[in-house]
Amino acid sequence: GEFKPIPTFTVGMENSPDVMAAKAVVENLGGEEFIDHKIRCFTPDEVFDTIPKIIYHMETYEAELIRSSIPNWFLAEAAAKDVKMVLTGEGSDELFAGYLYFQDAETPTQVQNELRRIYGMLGNI
């Protein structure tokens, strides 16, 4: 069959660490020849304008859920123009101890205990 570059999407504020890292990953994977990468940059004003929609659709005022939903909202809007489904990195920091505070752990057991604590809370979201 015909080769098509893999569609990828990044959302974030212009020149944010996530956007810059995504650009670097695309280049390391062979660039535009292999990756059809689209970046959706958003502004603080767009975020504030979108929060009421997110609260309505999420049916919650839970700050952490709203905060994590903001980039996913923009991702969904952008990706829906090109694809029917996306796989996100949502939950990867929790799964792979990606938060900076994990570096403060003095032992692997402390990291494991914190990961277990986080996993135990997932059913409450």
PDB file of C-alpha atoms in Angstrom:
ATOM      1  CA  GLY A   1       0.000   0.000   0.000  1.00  0.00           C
ATOM      2  CA  GLU A   2       0.799   3.635  -0.181  1.00  0.00           C
ATOM      3  CA  PHE A   3       2.974   5.024   2.615  1.00  0.00           C
ATOM      4  CA  LYS A   4       1.438   7.902   4.526  1.00  0.00           C
ATOM      5  CA  PRO A   5       3.228   9.848   7.245  1.00  0.00           C
ATOM      6  CA  ILE A   6       1.918   9.131  10.728  1.00  0.00           C
ATOM      7  CA  PRO A   7      -0.363  11.925  11.934  1.00  0.00           C
ATOM      8  CA  THR A   8       0.665  13.409  15.272  1.00  0.00           C
ATOM      9  CA  PHE A   9      -0.657  16.351  17.234  1.00  0.00           C
ATOM     10  CA  THR A  10       0.756  18.590  19.914  1.00  0.00           C
ATOM     11  CA  VAL A  11      -1.052  21.226  21.914  1.00  0.00           C
ATOM     12  CA  GLY A  12       0.427  23.888  24.133  1.00  0.00           C
ATOM     13  CA  MET A  13       1.332  27.487  24.419  1.00  0.00           C
ATOM     14  CA  GLU A  14       3.733  28.778  21.807  1.00  0.00           C
ATOM     15  CA  ASN A  15       7.326  27.690  22.501  1.00  0.00           C
ATOM     16  CA  SER A  16       6.263  25.825  25.653  1.00  0.00           C
ATOM     17  CA  PRO A  17       8.480  22.926  26.766  1.00  0.00           C
ATOM     18  CA  ASP A  18       5.930  20.379  25.499  1.00  0.00           C
ATOM     19  CA  VAL A  19       5.748  21.979  22.058  1.00  0.00           C
ATOM     20  CA  MET A  20       9.526  22.269  21.776  1.00  0.00           C
ATOM     21  CA  ALA A  21      10.031  18.662  22.922  1.00  0.00           C
ATOM     22  CA  ALA A  22       7.444  17.417  20.412  1.00  0.00           C
ATOM     23  CA  LYS A  23       9.223  19.229  17.590  1.00  0.00           C
ATOM     24  CA  ALA A  24      12.507  17.584  18.609  1.00  0.00           C
ATOM     25  CA  VAL A  25      10.888  14.136  18.725  1.00  0.00           C
ATOM     26  CA  VAL A  26       9.464  14.611  15.228  1.00  0.00           C
ATOM     27  CA  GLU A  27      12.898  15.525  13.896  1.00  0.00           C
ATOM     28  CA  ASN A  28      14.470  12.519  15.610  1.00  0.00           C
ATOM     29  CA  LEU A  29      11.870  10.257  14.015  1.00  0.00           C
ATOM     30  CA  GLY A  30      12.780  11.425  10.523  1.00  0.00           C
ATOM     31  CA  GLY A  31      10.874  14.678  10.201  1.00  0.00           C
ATOM     32  CA  GLU A  32       8.037  15.503   7.850  1.00  0.00           C
ATOM     33  CA  GLU A  33       8.804  12.600   5.531  1.00  0.00           C
ATOM     34  CA  PHE A  34       7.577  10.178   8.198  1.00  0.00           C
ATOM     35  CA  ILE A  35       5.542  12.314  10.606  1.00  0.00           C
ATOM     36  CA  ASP A  36       2.622  14.585   9.713  1.00  0.00           C
ATOM     37  CA  HIS A  37       2.895  16.759  12.806  1.00  0.00           C
ATOM     38  CA  LYS A  38       0.383  19.473  13.578  1.00  0.00           C
ATOM     39  CA  ILE A  39       0.791  21.886  16.458  1.00  0.00           C
ATOM     40  CA  ARG A  40      -2.189  23.650  18.008  1.00  0.00           C
ATOM     41  CA  CYS A  41      -0.940  26.593  20.028  1.00  0.00           C
ATOM     42  CA  PHE A  42      -3.400  28.253  22.350  1.00  0.00           C
ATOM     43  CA  THR A  43      -3.407  31.510  24.280  1.00  0.00           C
ATOM     44  CA  PRO A  44      -4.387  32.265  27.874  1.00  0.00           C
ATOM     45  CA  ASP A  45      -7.487  34.054  26.567  1.00  0.00           C
ATOM     46  CA  GLU A  46      -8.558  30.892  24.714  1.00  0.00           C
ATOM     47  CA  VAL A  47      -8.108  28.911  27.916  1.00  0.00           C
ATOM     48  CA  PHE A  48     -10.305  31.272  29.922  1.00  0.00           C
ATOM     49  CA  ASP A  49     -12.935  31.302  27.176  1.00  0.00           C
ATOM     50  CA  THR A  50     -12.992  27.480  27.084  1.00  0.00           C
ATOM     51  CA  ILE A  51     -13.265  26.769  30.814  1.00  0.00           C
ATOM     52  CA  PRO A  52     -17.074  27.187  30.971  1.00  0.00           C
ATOM     53  CA  LYS A  53     -17.487  24.695  28.104  1.00  0.00           C
ATOM     54  CA  ILE A  54     -15.204  22.220  29.836  1.00  0.00           C
ATOM     55  CA  ILE A  55     -17.086  22.541  33.133  1.00  0.00           C
ATOM     56  CA  TYR A  56     -20.374  22.013  31.313  1.00  0.00           C
ATOM     57  CA  HIS A  57     -19.217  18.899  29.438  1.00  0.00           C
ATOM     58  CA  MET A  58     -17.198  17.399  32.305  1.00  0.00           C
ATOM     59  CA  GLU A  59     -19.987  18.155  34.789  1.00  0.00           C
ATOM     60  CA  THR A  60     -17.462  19.024  37.476  1.00  0.00           C
ATOM     61  CA  TYR A  61     -15.692  21.925  39.137  1.00  0.00           C
ATOM     62  CA  GLU A  62     -12.763  19.681  40.161  1.00  0.00           C
ATOM     63  CA  ALA A  63      -9.771  21.921  39.436  1.00  0.00           C
ATOM     64  CA  GLU A  64      -7.350  19.142  38.490  1.00  0.00           C
ATOM     65  CA  LEU A  65      -9.793  17.575  36.038  1.00  0.00           C
ATOM     66  CA  ILE A  66     -10.540  20.943  34.461  1.00  0.00           C
ATOM     67  CA  ARG A  67      -6.827  21.775  34.216  1.00  0.00           C
ATOM     68  CA  SER A  68      -5.998  18.501  32.494  1.00  0.00           C
ATOM     69  CA  SER A  69      -9.027  18.796  30.220  1.00  0.00           C
ATOM     70  CA  ILE A  70      -7.951  22.119  28.717  1.00  0.00           C
ATOM     71  CA  PRO A  71      -5.192  20.811  26.419  1.00  0.00           C
ATOM     72  CA  ASN A  72      -7.260  17.707  25.638  1.00  0.00           C
ATOM     73  CA  TRP A  73     -10.121  19.951  24.526  1.00  0.00           C
ATOM     74  CA  PHE A  74      -7.846  21.787  22.099  1.00  0.00           C
ATOM     75  CA  LEU A  75      -6.315  18.486  20.987  1.00  0.00           C
ATOM     76  CA  ALA A  76      -9.734  17.025  20.229  1.00  0.00           C
ATOM     77  CA  GLU A  77     -10.761  20.082  18.229  1.00  0.00           C
ATOM     78  CA  ALA A  78      -7.571  20.006  16.167  1.00  0.00           C
ATOM     79  CA  ALA A  79      -7.348  16.254  15.659  1.00  0.00           C
ATOM     80  CA  ALA A  80     -11.015  15.847  14.698  1.00  0.00           C
ATOM     81  CA  LYS A  81     -10.249  17.647  11.448  1.00  0.00           C
ATOM     82  CA  ASP A  82      -7.899  14.832  10.379  1.00  0.00           C
ATOM     83  CA  VAL A  83      -8.520  11.646  12.356  1.00  0.00           C
ATOM     84  CA  LYS A  84     -11.326   9.806  14.128  1.00  0.00           C
ATOM     85  CA  MET A  85      -9.352   8.725  17.195  1.00  0.00           C
ATOM     86  CA  VAL A  86      -6.215   9.712  19.116  1.00  0.00           C
ATOM     87  CA  LEU A  87      -3.980   8.088  21.692  1.00  0.00           C
ATOM     88  CA  THR A  88      -2.767  10.559  24.305  1.00  0.00           C
ATOM     89  CA  GLY A  89      -0.076  10.524  26.939  1.00  0.00           C
ATOM     90  CA  GLU A  90      -2.679  11.158  29.631  1.00  0.00           C
ATOM     91  CA  GLY A  91      -1.671   9.219  32.725  1.00  0.00           C
ATOM     92  CA  SER A  92       1.922   8.584  31.690  1.00  0.00           C
ATOM     93  CA  ASP A  93       3.374  10.762  34.470  1.00  0.00           C
ATOM     94  CA  GLU A  94       1.402   8.733  36.976  1.00  0.00           C
ATOM     95  CA  LEU A  95       2.368   5.438  35.377  1.00  0.00           C
ATOM     96  CA  PHE A  96       6.095   6.158  34.946  1.00  0.00           C
ATOM     97  CA  ALA A  97       6.764   8.440  37.941  1.00  0.00           C
ATOM     98  CA  GLY A  98       7.189  11.433  35.655  1.00  0.00           C
ATOM     99  CA  TYR A  99       6.418  14.233  38.085  1.00  0.00           C
ATOM    100  CA  LEU A 100       9.385  16.217  39.389  1.00  0.00           C
ATOM    101  CA  TYR A 101       8.534  15.460  43.015  1.00  0.00           C
ATOM    102  CA  PHE A 102       9.391  11.808  42.411  1.00  0.00           C
ATOM    103  CA  GLN A 103      13.033  12.909  42.276  1.00  0.00           C
ATOM    104  CA  ASP A 104      12.762  13.743  45.982  1.00  0.00           C
ATOM    105  CA  ALA A 105      12.207  10.094  46.873  1.00  0.00           C
ATOM    106  CA  GLU A 106      15.122   8.688  48.802  1.00  0.00           C
ATOM    107  CA  THR A 107      14.478   5.052  47.881  1.00  0.00           C
ATOM    108  CA  PRO A 108      12.769   3.058  45.145  1.00  0.00           C
ATOM    109  CA  THR A 109      10.306   1.889  47.798  1.00  0.00           C
ATOM    110  CA  GLN A 110       9.172   5.483  48.350  1.00  0.00           C
ATOM    111  CA  VAL A 111       8.549   5.869  44.617  1.00  0.00           C
ATOM    112  CA  GLN A 112       6.622   2.579  44.575  1.00  0.00           C
ATOM    113  CA  ASN A 113       4.523   3.611  47.570  1.00  0.00           C
ATOM    114  CA  GLU A 114       3.623   6.934  45.959  1.00  0.00           C
ATOM    115  CA  LEU A 115       2.693   5.235  42.693  1.00  0.00           C
ATOM    116  CA  ARG A 116       0.458   2.832  44.610  1.00  0.00           C
ATOM    117  CA  ARG A 117      -1.157   5.768  46.399  1.00  0.00           C
ATOM    118  CA  ILE A 118      -1.853   7.495  43.071  1.00  0.00           C
ATOM    119  CA  TYR A 119      -3.226   4.310  41.488  1.00  0.00           C
ATOM    120  CA  GLY A 120      -5.471   3.803  44.490  1.00  0.00           C
ATOM    121  CA  MET A 121      -7.055   7.204  43.908  1.00  0.00           C
ATOM    122  CA  LEU A 122      -7.853   6.634  40.215  1.00  0.00           C
ATOM    123  CA  GLY A 123     -11.290   5.225  40.977  1.00  0.00           C
ATOM    124  CA  ASN A 124     -12.238   8.493  42.695  1.00  0.00           C
ATOM    125  CA  ILE A 125     -11.810  10.640  39.602  1.00  0.00           C
TER     126      ILE A 125
END
